[in-house]
Tab-separated table of C-alpha atoms in Angstrom:
chain	number	residue	atom	x	y	z
A	1	MET	CA	-72.591	-19.845	57.241
A	2	LEU	CA	-70.059	-18.742	55.063
A	3	PRO	CA	-69.770	-14.764	54.282
A	4	VAL	CA	-65.848	-15.118	53.790
A	5	LEU	CA	-64.183	-17.603	51.959
A	6	GLN	CA	-60.728	-17.518	53.034
A	7	ILE	CA	-57.887	-18.819	49.908
A	8	GLY	CA	-54.305	-18.206	51.414
A	9	PRO	CA	-54.290	-14.653	51.679
A	10	VAL	CA	-57.189	-13.764	49.575
A	11	ALA	CA	-60.587	-13.387	51.073
A	12	LEU	CA	-63.595	-13.860	48.878
A	13	TYR	CA	-66.682	-12.215	49.737
A	14	THR	CA	-68.861	-15.949	49.958
A	15	PRO	CA	-72.083	-14.158	48.731
A	16	GLY	CA	-70.511	-11.682	46.094
A	17	LEU	CA	-68.932	-14.745	44.417
A	18	ILE	CA	-72.265	-17.066	44.228
A	19	MET	CA	-74.198	-14.408	42.613
A	20	VAL	CA	-71.026	-13.902	39.746
A	21	LEU	CA	-71.216	-17.822	39.426
A	22	GLY	CA	-74.921	-17.768	39.580
A	23	GLY	CA	-74.775	-14.826	36.772
A	24	TRP	CA	-72.653	-16.701	34.443
A	25	PHE	CA	-74.816	-20.070	34.795
A	26	MET	CA	-77.650	-18.013	33.685
A	27	ILE	CA	-76.109	-16.477	30.947
A	28	GLN	CA	-74.688	-20.117	29.448
A	29	ALA	CA	-78.011	-22.006	29.911
A	30	VAL	CA	-79.933	-19.444	28.215
A	31	GLY	CA	-77.715	-19.321	25.507
A	32	ARG	CA	-78.257	-22.864	24.837
A	33	ALA	CA	-81.681	-23.193	25.369
A	34	ALA	CA	-82.497	-20.464	22.542
A	35	TYR	CA	-80.742	-22.802	20.059
A	36	GLY	CA	-83.251	-25.076	20.743
A	37	HIS	CA	-86.452	-22.527	19.982
A	38	GLY	CA	-84.880	-21.396	16.956
A	39	LEU	CA	-83.421	-18.287	18.665
A	40	ASP	CA	-80.017	-16.657	18.425
A	41	GLY	CA	-78.121	-17.694	21.370
A	42	ASN	CA	-75.256	-15.707	21.147
A	43	ARG	CA	-77.266	-12.652	21.277
A	44	LEU	CA	-79.546	-14.043	23.675
A	45	GLU	CA	-76.466	-14.602	25.824
A	46	GLN	CA	-75.567	-10.838	25.538
A	47	ILE	CA	-78.961	-9.693	26.385
A	48	MET	CA	-78.716	-11.533	29.668
A	49	LEU	CA	-75.687	-9.948	30.761
A	50	ILE	CA	-76.717	-6.814	29.874
A	51	SER	CA	-79.788	-7.076	31.621
A	52	LEU	CA	-77.996	-8.475	34.836
A	53	LEU	CA	-75.289	-5.429	34.945
A	54	ALA	CA	-78.176	-3.146	34.740
A	55	GLY	CA	-79.608	-4.837	37.348
A	56	VAL	CA	-76.517	-4.767	39.606
A	57	VAL	CA	-76.295	-0.747	39.043
A	58	GLY	CA	-80.102	0.113	39.357
A	59	ALA	CA	-80.216	-1.881	42.300
A	60	ARG	CA	-77.512	-0.282	43.935
A	61	LEU	CA	-78.449	3.343	42.893
A	62	GLY	CA	-81.847	2.132	44.333
A	63	TYR	CA	-80.380	1.743	47.535
A	64	ALA	CA	-78.262	4.711	47.225
A	65	ALA	CA	-81.488	6.889	46.551
A	66	GLY	CA	-83.102	5.990	50.101
A	67	SER	CA	-79.684	6.543	52.024
A	68	TRP	CA	-78.177	8.953	49.862
A	69	THR	CA	-76.534	11.343	53.278
A	70	ILE	CA	-74.366	8.347	53.634
A	71	TYR	CA	-72.894	8.091	50.405
A	72	LEU	CA	-72.717	11.935	50.104
A	73	ALA	CA	-70.506	11.858	53.250
A	74	ASP	CA	-68.697	8.737	51.914
A	75	PRO	CA	-68.896	8.203	48.020
A	76	TRP	CA	-66.237	4.922	48.215
A	77	ALA	CA	-69.331	3.034	49.838
A	78	PHE	CA	-70.937	3.342	46.369
A	79	LEU	CA	-68.517	0.439	45.435
A	80	SER	CA	-69.198	-1.714	49.015
A	81	ARG	CA	-69.738	-5.390	48.152
A	82	ASP	CA	-72.267	-5.823	51.170
A	83	LEU	CA	-75.696	-7.262	49.743
A	84	GLN	CA	-77.465	-5.334	52.316
A	85	ALA	CA	-76.421	-2.350	50.675
A	86	PHE	CA	-78.610	-3.243	47.233
A	87	SER	CA	-82.035	-2.560	46.905
A	88	LEU	CA	-83.613	-6.076	45.305
A	89	PRO	CA	-86.837	-5.118	43.822
A	90	THR	CA	-84.872	-2.007	42.365
A	91	GLY	CA	-82.307	-3.699	40.369
A	92	VAL	CA	-85.133	-6.701	39.556
A	93	VAL	CA	-87.057	-4.024	37.751
A	94	THR	CA	-84.373	-2.414	36.135
A	95	ALA	CA	-83.239	-5.689	35.049
A	96	LEU	CA	-86.394	-6.651	33.463
A	97	VAL	CA	-87.096	-3.383	31.963
A	98	VAL	CA	-83.700	-3.184	29.919
A	99	GLY	CA	-83.805	-6.799	29.157
A	100	GLY	CA	-87.521	-6.481	27.761
A	101	TRP	CA	-86.436	-3.471	25.857
A	102	LEU	CA	-83.615	-5.477	24.332
A	103	LEU	CA	-85.740	-8.367	23.847
A	104	TRP	CA	-88.425	-6.450	21.826
A	105	ARG	CA	-86.325	-5.411	19.541
A	106	GLN	CA	-85.204	-8.607	18.712
A	107	HIS	CA	-88.710	-9.355	17.067
A	108	TRP	CA	-88.426	-13.089	18.337
A	109	PRO	CA	-91.440	-15.134	18.960
A	110	PHE	CA	-92.767	-14.236	22.570
A	111	TRP	CA	-93.824	-17.638	24.199
A	112	SER	CA	-90.222	-19.327	22.453
A	113	THR	CA	-88.576	-16.224	23.905
A	114	LEU	CA	-89.972	-16.763	27.397
A	115	ASP	CA	-88.979	-20.475	27.344
A	116	ALA	CA	-85.351	-20.046	26.058
A	117	LEU	CA	-85.227	-17.812	29.582
A	118	ALA	CA	-86.886	-20.286	31.959
A	119	PRO	CA	-83.976	-21.750	33.165
A	120	SER	CA	-82.603	-18.270	34.321
A	121	LEU	CA	-85.735	-18.504	36.236
A	122	ALA	CA	-84.809	-21.195	38.341
A	123	ILE	CA	-81.027	-20.428	38.397
A	124	ALA	CA	-81.472	-16.941	39.502
A	125	MET	CA	-83.721	-18.351	42.517
A	126	PHE	CA	-81.341	-20.816	43.487
A	127	THR	CA	-78.103	-18.662	43.334
A	128	TYR	CA	-79.778	-15.871	45.428
A	129	ALA	CA	-80.760	-18.660	48.054
A	130	LEU	CA	-77.303	-19.884	48.428
A	131	ALA	CA	-75.964	-16.127	48.560
A	132	GLN	CA	-78.227	-15.807	51.380
A	133	TRP	CA	-77.360	-19.252	53.124
A	134	ALA	CA	-73.847	-17.705	53.047
A	135	SER	CA	-74.804	-14.795	54.571
A	136	GLY	CA	-77.476	-15.811	56.930
A	137	ASP	CA	-79.820	-14.031	55.797
A	138	GLY	CA	-83.286	-14.529	54.885
A	139	TYR	CA	-83.583	-16.631	57.997
A	140	GLY	CA	-86.682	-18.452	59.220
A	141	LEU	CA	-88.611	-19.128	62.145
A	142	PRO	CA	-87.355	-20.798	65.267
A	143	THR	CA	-88.360	-24.118	65.355
A	144	THR	CA	-87.367	-27.782	67.514
A	145	LEU	CA	-87.358	-30.078	63.821
A	146	PRO	CA	-84.428	-32.134	63.421
A	147	TRP	CA	-83.126	-30.221	60.305
A	148	ALA	CA	-83.132	-26.854	61.832
A	149	ILE	CA	-79.996	-24.752	61.781
A	150	ASN	CA	-78.403	-22.855	64.597
A	151	LEU	CA	-78.275	-19.128	63.153
A	152	TRP	CA	-78.626	-15.783	65.194
A	153	GLY	CA	-78.926	-17.998	68.557
A	154	GLU	CA	-81.625	-19.804	67.867
A	155	TYR	CA	-82.446	-23.340	65.922
A	156	ARG	CA	-84.624	-22.100	63.002
A	157	HIS	CA	-85.952	-23.335	59.667
A	158	PRO	CA	-83.363	-23.306	56.812
A	159	THR	CA	-85.644	-21.100	54.379
A	160	GLN	CA	-82.361	-20.466	52.552
A	161	LEU	CA	-82.387	-24.129	51.603
A	162	TYR	CA	-86.231	-24.730	51.250
A	163	ALA	CA	-85.983	-21.671	48.254
A	164	ALA	CA	-82.672	-23.480	47.029
A	165	ILE	CA	-84.923	-27.164	46.678
A	166	THR	CA	-87.542	-25.361	45.040
A	167	SER	CA	-85.357	-23.782	42.678
A	168	LEU	CA	-83.494	-27.020	41.903
A	169	GLY	CA	-86.675	-29.036	41.427
A	170	ALA	CA	-87.948	-26.480	39.102
A	171	LEU	CA	-84.714	-26.860	37.366
A	172	ILE	CA	-85.580	-31.154	36.693
A	173	ILE	CA	-88.678	-30.523	35.822
A	174	TRP	CA	-88.017	-28.162	32.881
A	175	ARG	CA	-84.723	-30.649	32.090
A	176	LEU	CA	-87.163	-33.501	32.027
A	177	HIS	CA	-89.379	-31.644	29.507
A	178	TYR	CA	-86.645	-29.783	27.509
A	179	HIS	CA	-87.057	-32.445	24.770
A	180	ARG	CA	-90.925	-33.050	24.587
A	181	ARG	CA	-93.053	-31.434	22.131
A	182	GLN	CA	-95.230	-28.812	23.971
A	183	PRO	CA	-97.232	-26.001	23.009
A	184	SER	CA	-94.545	-22.735	23.175
A	185	GLY	CA	-95.036	-21.110	26.720
A	186	THR	CA	-95.811	-24.496	28.666
A	187	ARG	CA	-91.778	-24.566	29.579
A	188	PHE	CA	-92.071	-21.031	30.849
A	189	LEU	CA	-95.076	-21.530	32.844
A	190	THR	CA	-94.221	-24.828	34.214
A	191	VAL	CA	-90.810	-23.509	35.842
A	192	SER	CA	-92.644	-20.428	36.908
A	193	ALA	CA	-95.472	-22.423	38.498
A	194	ALA	CA	-92.952	-24.570	40.126
A	195	LEU	CA	-91.241	-21.617	41.006
A	196	ALA	CA	-94.254	-19.763	42.520
A	197	ALA	CA	-96.039	-22.722	44.451
A	198	GLY	CA	-92.544	-23.297	46.378
A	199	THR	CA	-92.385	-19.805	47.497
A	200	LEU	CA	-96.161	-19.434	48.599
A	201	ILE	CA	-95.168	-22.455	51.032
A	202	GLY	CA	-91.562	-21.801	52.022
A	203	GLU	CA	-91.925	-18.563	52.869
A	204	GLY	CA	-94.485	-19.516	55.549
A	205	PHE	CA	-91.631	-20.646	57.557
A	206	ALA	CA	-89.523	-17.594	56.706
A	207	ALA	CA	-88.848	-14.599	59.574
A	208	THR	CA	-88.035	-12.058	57.355
A	209	GLY	CA	-89.458	-10.037	54.475
A	210	TRP	CA	-92.412	-7.704	54.440
A	211	LEU	CA	-95.203	-9.025	56.900
A	212	LEU	CA	-99.087	-8.217	55.874
A	213	PRO	CA	-101.981	-8.145	58.404
A	214	GLY	CA	-103.326	-11.573	58.695
A	215	ASN	CA	-99.684	-13.010	59.096
A	216	VAL	CA	-99.274	-13.181	55.592
A	217	ARG	CA	-95.671	-12.169	53.914
A	218	LEU	CA	-95.814	-10.093	50.401
A	219	SER	CA	-93.842	-12.576	48.998
A	220	GLN	CA	-96.880	-15.377	49.174
A	221	VAL	CA	-99.327	-12.821	48.067
A	222	VAL	CA	-97.438	-12.331	44.951
A	223	SER	CA	-96.667	-15.779	44.322
A	224	LEU	CA	-100.618	-17.016	44.694
A	225	THR	CA	-101.033	-14.213	42.536
A	226	ILE	CA	-98.362	-15.420	39.790
A	227	LEU	CA	-100.081	-19.190	40.497
A	228	VAL	CA	-103.619	-18.062	39.457
A	229	ILE	CA	-102.612	-15.628	36.056
A	230	ILE	CA	-100.287	-18.826	34.642
A	231	THR	CA	-103.457	-20.795	35.562
A	232	TYR	CA	-105.381	-18.213	33.713
A	233	ILE	CA	-103.513	-18.182	30.790
A	234	TRP	CA	-102.399	-21.866	30.479
A	235	GLN	CA	-105.871	-22.735	30.082
A	236	HIS	CA	-106.145	-20.016	26.854
A	237	ILE	CA	-102.828	-21.568	25.216
A	238	PHE	CA	-103.591	-25.205	25.312
A	239	ARG	CA	-107.391	-23.919	24.402
A	240	TYR	CA	-105.740	-21.886	21.744
A	241	GLN	CA	-103.541	-25.136	20.658
A	242	ARG	CA	-106.489	-27.652	20.638
A	243	HIS	CA	-108.517	-25.522	18.232
A	244	GLN	CA	-105.760	-25.378	15.911
């Protein structure tokens, strides 16, 4: 784990640095992908940037709303770099709402727009996995497997690396299919399905996250639901294409 990167007299908060770099790669990726789908790449980059910034603000406000007494006592804590002081669900919802509204105003083709956004999903998951790896969060269950990592006093599943490998695999799949002629929406659904399948499996080895009755994590239920929805949508897309 590397929570702080020391470069001479400068100490950089590694998870935060990873998140910033990941956001930059997301913006670059969607901008380039947009041109391949006949969209305005510059405009999509702007929308991605605004959405990411809104997500950061929303995540901090979401956490502050649940811990408002702390921020009343110390308002400067609102500027804390601690990733634990962010509400990820609130941030994601905020980014999706802001980004969705901005995209809706462009009147771009629905599935082509999602295809252009597909690489950003994989990059976002990869970035989050590396940030957790650097901070030591999102750790796995104890194990004796040879690739276990020593974390918090025990050898554990490197679930952060499982997530990173999943996202890299999804990104490779997207890249391999980038120049192929496919029905609109196929790239987005393929990347989403790969990420959901990897999460469904990988979260089975996680020691953190919301645990539901039956020793199943909420993230696994969400992933399975996404896979079912994708399968349903996918069948209808191809059926429509075949009848054209």
